[in-house]
PDB file of C-alpha atoms in Angstrom:
ATOM      1  CA  MET A   1     114.999  86.532  67.727  1.00 84.00           C
ATOM      2  CA  ASP A   2     114.465  89.187  69.887  1.00 93.00           C
ATOM      3  CA  ALA A   3     115.540  89.365  73.617  1.00 97.00           C
ATOM      4  CA  GLU A   4     111.783  88.630  75.088  1.00 97.00           C
ATOM      5  CA  THR A   5     110.887  85.570  72.476  1.00 98.00           C
ATOM      6  CA  VAL A   6     114.045  84.545  73.783  1.00 96.00           C
ATOM      7  CA  HIS A   7     113.338  84.966  77.541  1.00 97.00           C
ATOM      8  CA  GLU A   8     110.349  83.365  76.894  1.00 97.00           C
ATOM      9  CA  ARG A   9     111.570  80.020  75.749  1.00 98.00           C
ATOM     10  CA  ILE A  10     113.487  80.293  78.250  1.00 97.00           C
ATOM     11  CA  LEU A  11     110.945  80.083  81.035  1.00 97.00           C
ATOM     12  CA  ALA A  12     109.483  77.992  79.523  1.00 97.00           C
ATOM     13  CA  ALA A  13     111.435  75.153  78.659  1.00 97.00           C
ATOM     14  CA  ILE A  14     112.158  75.858  82.612  1.00 96.00           C
ATOM     15  CA  GLU A  15     108.943  75.654  83.427  1.00 95.00           C
ATOM     16  CA  ARG A  16     109.229  72.729  81.814  1.00 96.00           C
ATOM     17  CA  GLY A  17     112.202  71.235  83.105  1.00 94.00           C
ATOM     18  CA  TRP A  18     113.264  70.752  80.582  1.00 96.00           C
ATOM     19  CA  ILE A  19     116.711  73.646  81.783  1.00 94.00           C
ATOM     20  CA  LYS A  20     117.964  72.773  85.026  1.00 91.00           C
ATOM     21  CA  GLY A  21     120.052  74.417  87.009  1.00 94.00           C
ATOM     22  CA  PRO A  22     122.912  72.677  89.354  1.00 94.00           C
ATOM     23  CA  GLY A  23     120.746  72.438  93.045  1.00 95.00           C
ATOM     24  CA  PRO A  24     120.178  74.099  96.125  1.00 96.00           C
ATOM     25  CA  VAL A  25     122.397  75.802  97.716  1.00 96.00           C
ATOM     26  CA  SER A  26     122.289  76.534 101.270  1.00 95.00           C
ATOM     27  CA  ALA A  27     124.255  79.623 103.219  1.00 95.00           C
ATOM     28  CA  PRO A  28     120.988  79.578 105.954  1.00 96.00           C
ATOM     29  CA  VAL A  29     120.024  83.757 106.802  1.00 97.00           C
ATOM     30  CA  THR A  30     117.238  84.461 108.647  1.00 97.00           C
ATOM     31  CA  ARG A  31     115.783  88.254 108.263  1.00 98.00           C
ATOM     32  CA  PHE A  32     111.928  88.973 109.552  1.00 98.00           C
ATOM     33  CA  GLY A  33     111.499  85.995 110.394  1.00 98.00           C
ATOM     34  CA  VAL A  34     111.647  84.102 107.833  1.00 98.00           C
ATOM     35  CA  ASN A  35     114.732  81.173 107.404  1.00 98.00           C
ATOM     36  CA  PHE A  36     116.162  81.045 104.038  1.00 98.00           C
ATOM     37  CA  PRO A  37     118.184  78.996 102.659  1.00 97.00           C
ATOM     38  CA  ASN A  38     120.088  81.141 101.749  1.00 97.00           C
ATOM     39  CA  PRO A  39     120.064  85.381 100.838  1.00 98.00           C
ATOM     40  CA  VAL A  40     120.366  85.620  97.027  1.00 98.00           C
ATOM     41  CA  GLY A  41     116.350  85.984  95.305  1.00 99.00           C
ATOM     42  CA  LEU A  42     115.385  86.016  92.683  1.00 99.00           C
ATOM     43  CA  ALA A  43     114.185  89.574  91.228  1.00 99.00           C
ATOM     44  CA  ALA A  44     111.052  90.894  90.013  1.00 98.00           C
ATOM     45  CA  GLY A  45     110.240  90.672  86.108  1.00 98.00           C
ATOM     46  CA  PHE A  46     111.555  86.745  85.523  1.00 98.00           C
ATOM     47  CA  ASP A  47     108.607  85.081  86.800  1.00 99.00           C
ATOM     48  CA  LYS A  48     105.993  87.623  86.567  1.00 98.00           C
ATOM     49  CA  ASN A  49     103.180  85.295  86.445  1.00 99.00           C
ATOM     50  CA  ALA A  50     104.881  82.184  88.722  1.00 98.00           C
ATOM     51  CA  ARG A  51     105.304  79.312  86.272  1.00 97.00           C
ATOM     52  CA  GLY A  52     108.948  78.344  88.031  1.00 97.00           C
ATOM     53  CA  LEU A  53     108.118  78.342  91.353  1.00 97.00           C
ATOM     54  CA  HIS A  54     109.846  74.544  91.823  1.00 96.00           C
ATOM     55  CA  ALA A  55     112.562  75.021  89.837  1.00 97.00           C
ATOM     56  CA  TRP A  56     114.280  78.442  91.048  1.00 98.00           C
ATOM     57  CA  ALA A  57     115.897  76.209  94.307  1.00 97.00           C
ATOM     58  CA  SER A  58     117.239  74.374  91.675  1.00 97.00           C
ATOM     59  CA  PHE A  59     119.470  77.246  90.048  1.00 97.00           C
ATOM     60  CA  GLY A  60     120.746  77.812  94.358  1.00 97.00           C
ATOM     61  CA  PHE A  61     117.884  80.613  94.119  1.00 98.00           C
ATOM     62  CA  GLY A  62     117.411  80.800  98.420  1.00 98.00           C
ATOM     63  CA  PHE A  63     113.633  82.776  97.428  1.00 98.00           C
ATOM     64  CA  ALA A  64     111.603  84.099  93.969  1.00 99.00           C
ATOM     65  CA  GLU A  65     110.244  87.060  93.715  1.00 99.00           C
ATOM     66  CA  ILE A  66     107.327  86.500  91.469  1.00 99.00           C
ATOM     67  CA  GLY A  67     105.613  89.867  89.391  1.00 98.00           C
ATOM     68  CA  THR A  68     105.240  91.769  89.310  1.00 98.00           C
ATOM     69  CA  VAL A  69     101.136  91.550  89.328  1.00 99.00           C
ATOM     70  CA  THR A  70      98.624  93.771  88.810  1.00 99.00           C
ATOM     71  CA  ARG A  71      94.917  92.926  89.572  1.00 99.00           C
ATOM     72  CA  HIS A  72      94.224  93.631  86.373  1.00 99.00           C
ATOM     73  CA  ALA A  73      94.685  90.960  83.341  1.00 99.00           C
ATOM     74  CA  GLN A  74      97.526  92.975  81.229  1.00 98.00           C
ATOM     75  CA  PRO A  75      99.084  93.213  78.078  1.00 98.00           C
ATOM     76  CA  GLY A  76     101.454  95.398  78.493  1.00 97.00           C
ATOM     77  CA  ASN A  77     103.344  98.125  76.257  1.00 97.00           C
ATOM     78  CA  GLU A  78     104.323  97.743  72.507  1.00 97.00           C
ATOM     79  CA  ARG A  79     107.057  94.750  71.359  1.00 97.00           C
ATOM     80  CA  PRO A  80     109.444  94.799  70.785  1.00 97.00           C
ATOM     81  CA  ARG A  81     110.253  96.275  75.092  1.00 98.00           C
ATOM     82  CA  MET A  82     112.953  94.446  75.863  1.00 98.00           C
ATOM     83  CA  PHE A  83     116.696  94.958  74.075  1.00 98.00           C
ATOM     84  CA  ARG A  84     120.153  93.231  75.242  1.00 98.00           C
ATOM     85  CA  LEU A  85     122.950  95.164  74.958  1.00 97.00           C
ATOM     86  CA  PRO A  86     126.554  93.315  75.115  1.00 97.00           C
ATOM     87  CA  GLU A  87     128.590  95.520  75.301  1.00 97.00           C
ATOM     88  CA  ASP A  88     127.933  96.287  78.539  1.00 97.00           C
ATOM     89  CA  GLN A  89     126.366  93.301  79.774  1.00 97.00           C
ATOM     90  CA  ALA A  90     123.107  94.856  80.052  1.00 98.00           C
ATOM     91  CA  LEU A  91     119.118  95.470  79.419  1.00 98.00           C
ATOM     92  CA  ILE A  92     116.798  97.761  78.334  1.00 98.00           C
ATOM     93  CA  ASN A  93     113.001  97.172  78.828  1.00 97.00           C
ATOM     94  CA  ARG A  94     109.192  98.746  78.774  1.00 98.00           C
ATOM     95  CA  LEU A  95     107.530  95.405  79.438  1.00 98.00           C
ATOM     96  CA  GLY A  96     104.819  98.018  81.150  1.00 96.00           C
ATOM     97  CA  PHE A  97     103.502  95.297  83.842  1.00 97.00           C
ATOM     98  CA  ASN A  98     102.636  92.963  80.925  1.00 98.00           C
ATOM     99  CA  ASN A  99     100.968  89.993  83.236  1.00 99.00           C
ATOM    100  CA  GLU A 100      97.531  87.835  83.824  1.00 99.00           C
ATOM    101  CA  GLY A 101      96.218  89.495  86.699  1.00 99.00           C
ATOM    102  CA  ALA A 102      95.633  88.536  90.448  1.00 99.00           C
ATOM    103  CA  ASP A 103      93.274  86.746  89.869  1.00 99.00           C
ATOM    104  CA  ALA A 104      95.034  83.843  87.751  1.00 99.00           C
ATOM    105  CA  VAL A 105      98.053  83.765  89.280  1.00 99.00           C
ATOM    106  CA  ALA A 106      96.808  83.721  92.706  1.00 99.00           C
ATOM    107  CA  PRO A 107      96.173  79.224  92.284  1.00 98.00           C
ATOM    108  CA  ARG A 108      99.553  78.978  91.133  1.00 97.00           C
ATOM    109  CA  LEU A 109     100.695  80.212  94.701  1.00 97.00           C
ATOM    110  CA  GLU A 110      98.598  77.996  96.604  1.00 93.00           C
ATOM    111  CA  ASN A 111     100.915  74.627  95.382  1.00 88.00           C
ATOM    112  CA  ARG A 112     104.597  75.961  96.089  1.00 92.00           C
ATOM    113  CA  PRO A 113     107.887  74.487  97.682  1.00 93.00           C
ATOM    114  CA  LYS A 114     108.193  74.323 100.533  1.00 88.00           C
ATOM    115  CA  ASN A 115     112.206  75.307 100.180  1.00 88.00           C
ATOM    116  CA  LEU A 116     111.329  77.884  98.995  1.00 91.00           C
ATOM    117  CA  VAL A 117     111.494  81.785 100.339  1.00 98.00           C
ATOM    118  CA  LEU A 118     108.737  83.789  97.940  1.00 99.00           C
ATOM    119  CA  GLY A 119     108.353  86.954  97.537  1.00 99.00           C
ATOM    120  CA  VAL A 120     105.105  88.493  95.603  1.00 99.00           C
ATOM    121  CA  ASN A 121     105.375  92.210  93.395  1.00 99.00           C
ATOM    122  CA  ILE A 122     102.298  93.947  93.344  1.00 99.00           C
ATOM    123  CA  GLY A 123     102.209  96.987  90.593  1.00 98.00           C
ATOM    124  CA  LYS A 124      98.971  99.201  89.454  1.00 98.00           C
ATOM    125  CA  SER A 125      97.169  98.331  86.918  1.00 98.00           C
ATOM    126  CA  LYS A 126      97.684 100.834  83.839  1.00 97.00           C
ATOM    127  CA  VAL A 127      93.461 101.335  83.866  1.00 97.00           C
ATOM    128  CA  THR A 128      93.708 102.572  87.575  1.00 97.00           C
ATOM    129  CA  PRO A 129      93.681 106.346  87.390  1.00 96.00           C
ATOM    130  CA  LEU A 130      96.576 106.975  89.709  1.00 95.00           C
ATOM    131  CA  GLU A 131      94.238 107.619  92.878  1.00 96.00           C
ATOM    132  CA  GLN A 132      92.410 105.121  92.911  1.00 97.00           C
ATOM    133  CA  ALA A 133      95.603 103.252  93.559  1.00 97.00           C
ATOM    134  CA  ALA A 134      94.808 101.857  96.982  1.00 98.00           C
ATOM    135  CA  ASP A 135      92.076 100.452  95.796  1.00 98.00           C
ATOM    136  CA  ASP A 136      93.968  98.857  93.177  1.00 98.00           C
ATOM    137  CA  TYR A 137      97.387  97.804  95.156  1.00 98.00           C
ATOM    138  CA  ALA A 138      94.850  96.780  98.252  1.00 99.00           C
ATOM    139  CA  TYR A 139      92.792  93.897  95.704  1.00 99.00           C
ATOM    140  CA  SER A 140      96.411  92.455  94.710  1.00 99.00           C
ATOM    141  CA  PHE A 141      97.088  92.263  98.233  1.00 99.00           C
ATOM    142  CA  GLN A 142      94.244  90.730  99.646  1.00 99.00           C
ATOM    143  CA  ARG A 143      94.254  88.122  96.773  1.00 99.00           C
ATOM    144  CA  LEU A 144      97.947  87.152  97.117  1.00 99.00           C
ATOM    145  CA  LYS A 145      99.128  87.866  99.942  1.00 99.00           C
ATOM    146  CA  ASP A 146      98.787  84.477 102.040  1.00 98.00           C
ATOM    147  CA  ALA A 147     100.415  82.020  99.946  1.00 97.00           C
ATOM    148  CA  ALA A 148     103.600  84.929 100.044  1.00 98.00           C
ATOM    149  CA  ASP A 149     105.720  84.852 102.799  1.00 99.00           C
ATOM    150  CA  TYR A 150     106.753  89.061 101.630  1.00 99.00           C
ATOM    151  CA  VAL A 151     104.370  91.557  99.759  1.00 99.00           C
ATOM    152  CA  THR A 152     106.394  94.414  97.961  1.00 99.00           C
ATOM    153  CA  VAL A 153     104.842  96.891  96.661  1.00 98.00           C
ATOM    154  CA  ASN A 154     106.361  98.924  93.103  1.00 96.00           C
ATOM    155  CA  VAL A 155     106.099 102.549  93.086  1.00 93.00           C
ATOM    156  CA  SER A 156     108.958 102.218  91.240  1.00 91.00           C
ATOM    157  CA  SER A 157     108.421 101.194  87.375  1.00 91.00           C
ATOM    158  CA  PRO A 158     109.285 103.346  84.637  1.00 88.00           C
ATOM    159  CA  ASN A 159     106.922 101.842  82.789  1.00 85.00           C
ATOM    160  CA  THR A 160     103.420 102.483  83.839  1.00 88.00           C
ATOM    161  CA  PRO A 161     102.501 106.392  83.178  1.00 86.00           C
ATOM    162  CA  GLY A 162     102.315 108.325  86.346  1.00 88.00           C
ATOM    163  CA  LEU A 163     103.468 104.784  88.595  1.00 86.00           C
ATOM    164  CA  ARG A 164     106.068 107.216  90.379  1.00 90.00           C
ATOM    165  CA  THR A 165     104.687 109.810  91.343  1.00 90.00           C
ATOM    166  CA  LEU A 166     103.420 107.616  93.668  1.00 91.00           C
ATOM    167  CA  GLN A 167     106.941 107.355  95.267  1.00 90.00           C
ATOM    168  CA  ASP A 168     105.998 110.504  96.952  1.00 92.00           C
ATOM    169  CA  ARG A 169     104.814 110.905 100.498  1.00 88.00           C
ATOM    170  CA  GLY A 170     101.661 111.635 100.843  1.00 92.00           C
ATOM    171  CA  PRO A 171     100.312 108.692  98.036  1.00 94.00           C
ATOM    172  CA  LEU A 172     103.199 106.000  98.902  1.00 96.00           C
ATOM    173  CA  SER A 173     101.594 106.781 102.866  1.00 96.00           C
ATOM    174  CA  GLN A 174      98.408 106.331 101.449  1.00 96.00           C
ATOM    175  CA  ILE A 175      98.462 102.728  99.368  1.00 97.00           C
ATOM    176  CA  LEU A 176     100.645 102.257 102.639  1.00 97.00           C
ATOM    177  CA  TRP A 177      98.176 102.545 105.647  1.00 97.00           C
ATOM    178  CA  ARG A 178      95.551 100.448 103.452  1.00 98.00           C
ATOM    179  CA  LEU A 179      97.450  97.111 103.170  1.00 98.00           C
ATOM    180  CA  ARG A 180      99.169  96.914 106.950  1.00 97.00           C
ATOM    181  CA  GLU A 181      94.678  97.927 107.754  1.00 97.00           C
ATOM    182  CA  MET A 182      93.880  94.577 105.650  1.00 98.00           C
ATOM    183  CA  ASP A 183      97.214  92.536 107.223  1.00 98.00           C
ATOM    184  CA  GLY A 184      99.353  94.640 109.737  1.00 96.00           C
ATOM    185  CA  THR A 185     101.850  91.424 109.783  1.00 98.00           C
ATOM    186  CA  LYS A 186     102.673  90.549 106.469  1.00 99.00           C
ATOM    187  CA  PRO A 187     105.724  91.605 105.890  1.00 99.00           C
ATOM    188  CA  LEU A 188     106.147  94.572 103.248  1.00 99.00           C
ATOM    189  CA  PHE A 189     108.928  96.127 101.452  1.00 99.00           C
ATOM    190  CA  ILE A 190     108.104  98.997  99.463  1.00 98.00           C
ATOM    191  CA  LYS A 191     110.435  98.980  95.577  1.00 98.00           C
ATOM    192  CA  ILE A 192     112.440 102.344  95.458  1.00 96.00           C
ATOM    193  CA  ALA A 193     113.595 103.941  91.903  1.00 96.00           C
ATOM    194  CA  PRO A 194     117.593 104.548  91.517  1.00 97.00           C
ATOM    195  CA  ASP A 195     116.506 108.047  89.551  1.00 95.00           C
ATOM    196  CA  LEU A 196     115.607 109.037  93.119  1.00 94.00           C
ATOM    197  CA  ASN A 197     117.238 112.228  94.710  1.00 95.00           C
ATOM    198  CA  ASP A 198     118.933 112.234  98.427  1.00 96.00           C
ATOM    199  CA  GLU A 199     116.222 114.054 100.210  1.00 95.00           C
ATOM    200  CA  GLN A 200     113.299 111.461  98.395  1.00 94.00           C
ATOM    201  CA  ILE A 201     115.491 108.844  99.322  1.00 96.00           C
ATOM    202  CA  ALA A 202     115.291 110.098 103.250  1.00 96.00           C
ATOM    203  CA  ASP A 203     111.529 110.463 103.096  1.00 95.00           C
ATOM    204  CA  VAL A 204     110.938 107.122 101.982  1.00 96.00           C
ATOM    205  CA  ALA A 205     113.007 105.959 104.574  1.00 97.00           C
ATOM    206  CA  ALA A 206     111.490 108.005 107.256  1.00 97.00           C
ATOM    207  CA  LEU A 207     107.564 106.575 105.673  1.00 96.00           C
ATOM    208  CA  VAL A 208     109.085 102.715 106.323  1.00 98.00           C
ATOM    209  CA  ASN A 209     110.634 103.688 110.175  1.00 98.00           C
ATOM    210  CA  ASP A 210     106.997 105.247 111.512  1.00 97.00           C
ATOM    211  CA  LEU A 211     104.427 102.872 108.814  1.00 96.00           C
ATOM    212  CA  ASP A 212     106.812 100.258 110.450  1.00 96.00           C
ATOM    213  CA  ILE A 213     107.243  98.744 107.260  1.00 98.00           C
ATOM    214  CA  THR A 214     109.103  95.835 107.073  1.00 99.00           C
ATOM    215  CA  GLY A 215     112.278  97.343 104.537  1.00 99.00           C
ATOM    216  CA  VAL A 216     112.922  98.617 100.751  1.00 99.00           C
ATOM    217  CA  VAL A 217     113.924  96.383  97.691  1.00 99.00           C
ATOM    218  CA  ALA A 218     116.827  99.241  96.094  1.00 98.00           C
ATOM    219  CA  THR A 219     116.456  99.404  92.969  1.00 97.00           C
ATOM    220  CA  ASN A 220     114.838  98.701  89.912  1.00 96.00           C
ATOM    221  CA  THR A 221     115.495  99.993  86.666  1.00 96.00           C
ATOM    222  CA  THR A 222     117.314 103.233  85.475  1.00 97.00           C
ATOM    223  CA  ILE A 223     116.273 105.687  83.289  1.00 96.00           C
ATOM    224  CA  SER A 224     119.356 107.277  83.020  1.00 96.00           C
ATOM    225  CA  ARG A 225     122.043 106.479  80.759  1.00 96.00           C
ATOM    226  CA  VAL A 226     125.471 107.688  81.823  1.00 92.00           C
ATOM    227  CA  ASN A 227     128.241 106.133  80.481  1.00 84.00           C
ATOM    228  CA  LEU A 228     126.389 103.579  78.861  1.00 95.00           C
ATOM    229  CA  LYS A 229     127.975 102.644  75.005  1.00 93.00           C
ATOM    230  CA  GLN A 230     125.209 100.451  73.188  1.00 95.00           C
ATOM    231  CA  ASP A 231     121.983 101.800  72.347  1.00 92.00           C
ATOM    232  CA  PRO A 232     121.720 105.298  74.818  1.00 92.00           C
ATOM    233  CA  GLY A 233     118.365 106.501  73.033  1.00 93.00           C
ATOM    234  CA  GLN A 234     116.264 103.179  74.133  1.00 95.00           C
ATOM    235  CA  GLU A 235     113.504 104.078  75.373  1.00 95.00           C
ATOM    236  CA  GLY A 236     112.955 101.869  78.524  1.00 96.00           C
ATOM    237  CA  GLY A 237     114.201 101.431  82.611  1.00 97.00           C
ATOM    238  CA  LEU A 238     118.146 100.267  82.022  1.00 98.00           C
ATOM    239  CA  SER A 239     119.355  97.432  84.312  1.00 98.00           C
ATOM    240  CA  GLY A 240     122.568  95.120  84.648  1.00 97.00           C
ATOM    241  CA  ALA A 241     126.303  96.091  85.612  1.00 97.00           C
ATOM    242  CA  PRO A 242     125.853 100.198  84.732  1.00 97.00           C
ATOM    243  CA  LEU A 243     123.131 100.301  87.421  1.00 97.00           C
ATOM    244  CA  ALA A 244     125.839  99.118  89.721  1.00 98.00           C
ATOM    245  CA  GLY A 245     127.851 102.174  90.313  1.00 97.00           C
ATOM    246  CA  ARG A 246     124.202 104.073  91.536  1.00 98.00           C
ATOM    247  CA  SER A 247     122.323 100.526  93.181  1.00 98.00           C
ATOM    248  CA  ARG A 248     125.598 100.770  95.333  1.00 98.00           C
ATOM    249  CA  GLU A 249     124.362 105.017  96.461  1.00 98.00           C
ATOM    250  CA  VAL A 250     121.132 103.943  97.469  1.00 98.00           C
ATOM    251  CA  LEU A 251     121.845 100.838  99.323  1.00 98.00           C
ATOM    252  CA  ALA A 252     124.322 103.075 101.893  1.00 98.00           C
ATOM    253  CA  LEU A 253     122.124 106.408 101.854  1.00 98.00           C
ATOM    254  CA  ILE A 254     118.495 103.680 102.920  1.00 98.00           C
ATOM    255  CA  ARG A 255     121.063 101.387 104.505  1.00 98.00           C
ATOM    256  CA  GLN A 256     122.130 104.814 106.810  1.00 98.00           C
ATOM    257  CA  GLN A 257     118.468 106.830 107.465  1.00 98.00           C
ATOM    258  CA  LEU A 258     116.452 102.902 108.141  1.00 98.00           C
ATOM    259  CA  ASP A 259     115.961 101.631 111.707  1.00 97.00           C
ATOM    260  CA  ALA A 260     117.698  99.169 112.872  1.00 94.00           C
ATOM    261  CA  GLY A 261     115.648  95.721 112.102  1.00 95.00           C
ATOM    262  CA  ARG A 262     114.380  97.048 109.142  1.00 98.00           C
ATOM    263  CA  THR A 263     115.668  94.423 105.787  1.00 98.00           C
ATOM    264  CA  VAL A 264     117.272  95.793 102.974  1.00 99.00           C
ATOM    265  CA  ILE A 265     117.371  93.863  99.762  1.00 99.00           C
ATOM    266  CA  ASN A 266     119.660  95.440  97.060  1.00 99.00           C
ATOM    267  CA  VAL A 267     119.386  94.690  93.616  1.00 99.00           C
ATOM    268  CA  GLY A 268     120.734  96.537  89.878  1.00 98.00           C
ATOM    269  CA  GLY A 269     124.021  96.083  88.654  1.00 97.00           C
ATOM    270  CA  ILE A 270     125.243  92.392  90.580  1.00 98.00           C
ATOM    271  CA  HIS A 271     127.002  90.558  88.462  1.00 96.00           C
ATOM    272  CA  ASN A 272     130.089  89.007  90.014  1.00 97.00           C
ATOM    273  CA  GLU A 273     130.680  87.012  92.844  1.00 96.00           C
ATOM    274  CA  GLU A 274     132.457  90.472  94.267  1.00 96.00           C
ATOM    275  CA  GLU A 275     129.888  92.938  93.432  1.00 97.00           C
ATOM    276  CA  ALA A 276     127.761  90.414  95.494  1.00 97.00           C
ATOM    277  CA  ARG A 277     130.262  90.107  98.756  1.00 96.00           C
ATOM    278  CA  ALA A 278     130.119  94.265  98.114  1.00 96.00           C
ATOM    279  CA  ARG A 279     127.065  94.749  98.632  1.00 98.00           C
ATOM    280  CA  PHE A 280     127.471  92.445 101.942  1.00 96.00           C
ATOM    281  CA  VAL A 281     129.300  95.040 102.780  1.00 95.00           C
ATOM    282  CA  GLN A 282     127.567  97.371 102.369  1.00 96.00           C
ATOM    283  CA  GLY A 283     124.758  96.385 104.484  1.00 96.00           C
ATOM    284  CA  ALA A 284     122.338  94.800 101.877  1.00 98.00           C
ATOM    285  CA  ASP A 285     120.752  92.155 104.211  1.00 98.00           C
ATOM    286  CA  LEU A 286     120.116  90.143 101.110  1.00 98.00           C
ATOM    287  CA  ILE A 287     120.657  90.666  97.707  1.00 99.00           C
ATOM    288  CA  GLN A 288     118.345  89.132  94.206  1.00 99.00           C
ATOM    289  CA  VAL A 289     119.778  89.413  90.961  1.00 99.00           C
ATOM    290  CA  TYR A 290     118.005  89.351  86.822  1.00 98.00           C
ATOM    291  CA  THR A 291     120.074  90.490  84.341  1.00 98.00           C
ATOM    292  CA  GLY A 292     123.801  89.657  86.015  1.00 98.00           C
ATOM    293  CA  TRP A 293     121.945  85.566  85.685  1.00 97.00           C
ATOM    294  CA  VAL A 294     121.070  86.251  82.246  1.00 97.00           C
ATOM    295  CA  TYR A 295     125.093  87.091  81.154  1.00 97.00           C
ATOM    296  CA  GLY A 296     126.312  85.053  83.701  1.00 97.00           C
ATOM    297  CA  GLY A 297     124.511  81.368  82.639  1.00 94.00           C
ATOM    298  CA  PRO A 298     122.701  78.989  84.667  1.00 94.00           C
ATOM    299  CA  ASP A 299     124.648  78.682  87.393  1.00 96.00           C
ATOM    300  CA  PHE A 300     125.215  82.332  88.066  1.00 98.00           C
ATOM    301  CA  PRO A 301     122.562  82.365  91.597  1.00 98.00           C
ATOM    302  CA  ALA A 302     124.350  79.117  92.835  1.00 97.00           C
ATOM    303  CA  ARG A 303     127.883  80.206  92.420  1.00 97.00           C
ATOM    304  CA  ILE A 304     127.197  83.509  93.934  1.00 97.00           C
ATOM    305  CA  ALA A 305     125.451  81.782  96.599  1.00 97.00           C
ATOM    306  CA  ARG A 306     128.272  79.796  97.016  1.00 96.00           C
ATOM    307  CA  ALA A 307     131.477  83.067  96.948  1.00 93.00           C
ATOM    308  CA  ILE A 308     128.515  84.112  99.793  1.00 90.00           C
ATOM    309  CA  ALA A 309     129.019  81.764 102.133  1.00 85.00           C
ATOM    310  CA  SER A 310     132.202  80.847 101.202  1.00 71.00           C
ATOM    311  CA  PRO A 311     134.780  82.894 103.311  1.00 61.00           C
ATOM    312  CA  VAL A 312     137.332  83.302 100.721  1.00 50.00           C
ATOM    313  CA  LEU A 313     136.475  85.212  97.458  1.00 47.00           C
ATOM    314  CA  PRO A 314     137.818  82.404  94.349  1.00 48.00           C
ATOM    315  CA  ARG A 315     139.452  83.839  92.233  1.00 40.00           C
TER     316      ARG A 315
END
């Protein structure tokens, strides 16, 4: 059974209540005016279509980011397109923003649970030309923002042709200006790639500061295969333990260059309690996990949240 089929069956079982978590974890924090039950979130990509909203708090998550959602429903790339790399504690995916579209997802957010902070991750539809990207993001933003505590603009997936060029200052500022004009108060984040160089990271930070954007989600998956033991020729975005070092580097860079009060959500390679604690020491306000949960088991997010709340990490 391929990795995506396993994922689909697990998500269906969670949606139906057949798989349950150990229960909520209380380690409250407040960021950008939002009260989080704890600072450990489910990263975008796991629950693309908002199917498991009622369940995420029970697994120990303090927040969940659904999506990526695009304006138009789309099937994504051809299968197989998700691959487990157990030797590396990693995944490679080239899903291509497969999702049911903003119009289908929006009604599911109306009855969202009150014990979970909700983020919505939006991306560009594959059929939309790059020069019309701002219109595409604006449609999804308008449809989904009211039910969300924050919205993340995903311009960094490696699996949609040309998408990463939207991280450049010109097109990115056009998108962000458009969304800010529509709603100047909705907390807004940019999700960036770990493959940006230092100058590009500085440009993103400057834009976040200049446009009064809430913060940055760092990072998405990587196209790098440095030190990968298993299947290095497989195309797609790499997540999991091999990304940890670069994710920490980008965290340090972006934290240094953002104005005080901006929020950094750090994701990438968080595979144990020590790694999670290190991200907060380096300046993360919140963290997200995905691949670490795949390999760490159902209680992984709860373990991470309890460890962060504890003054001494368990040995």
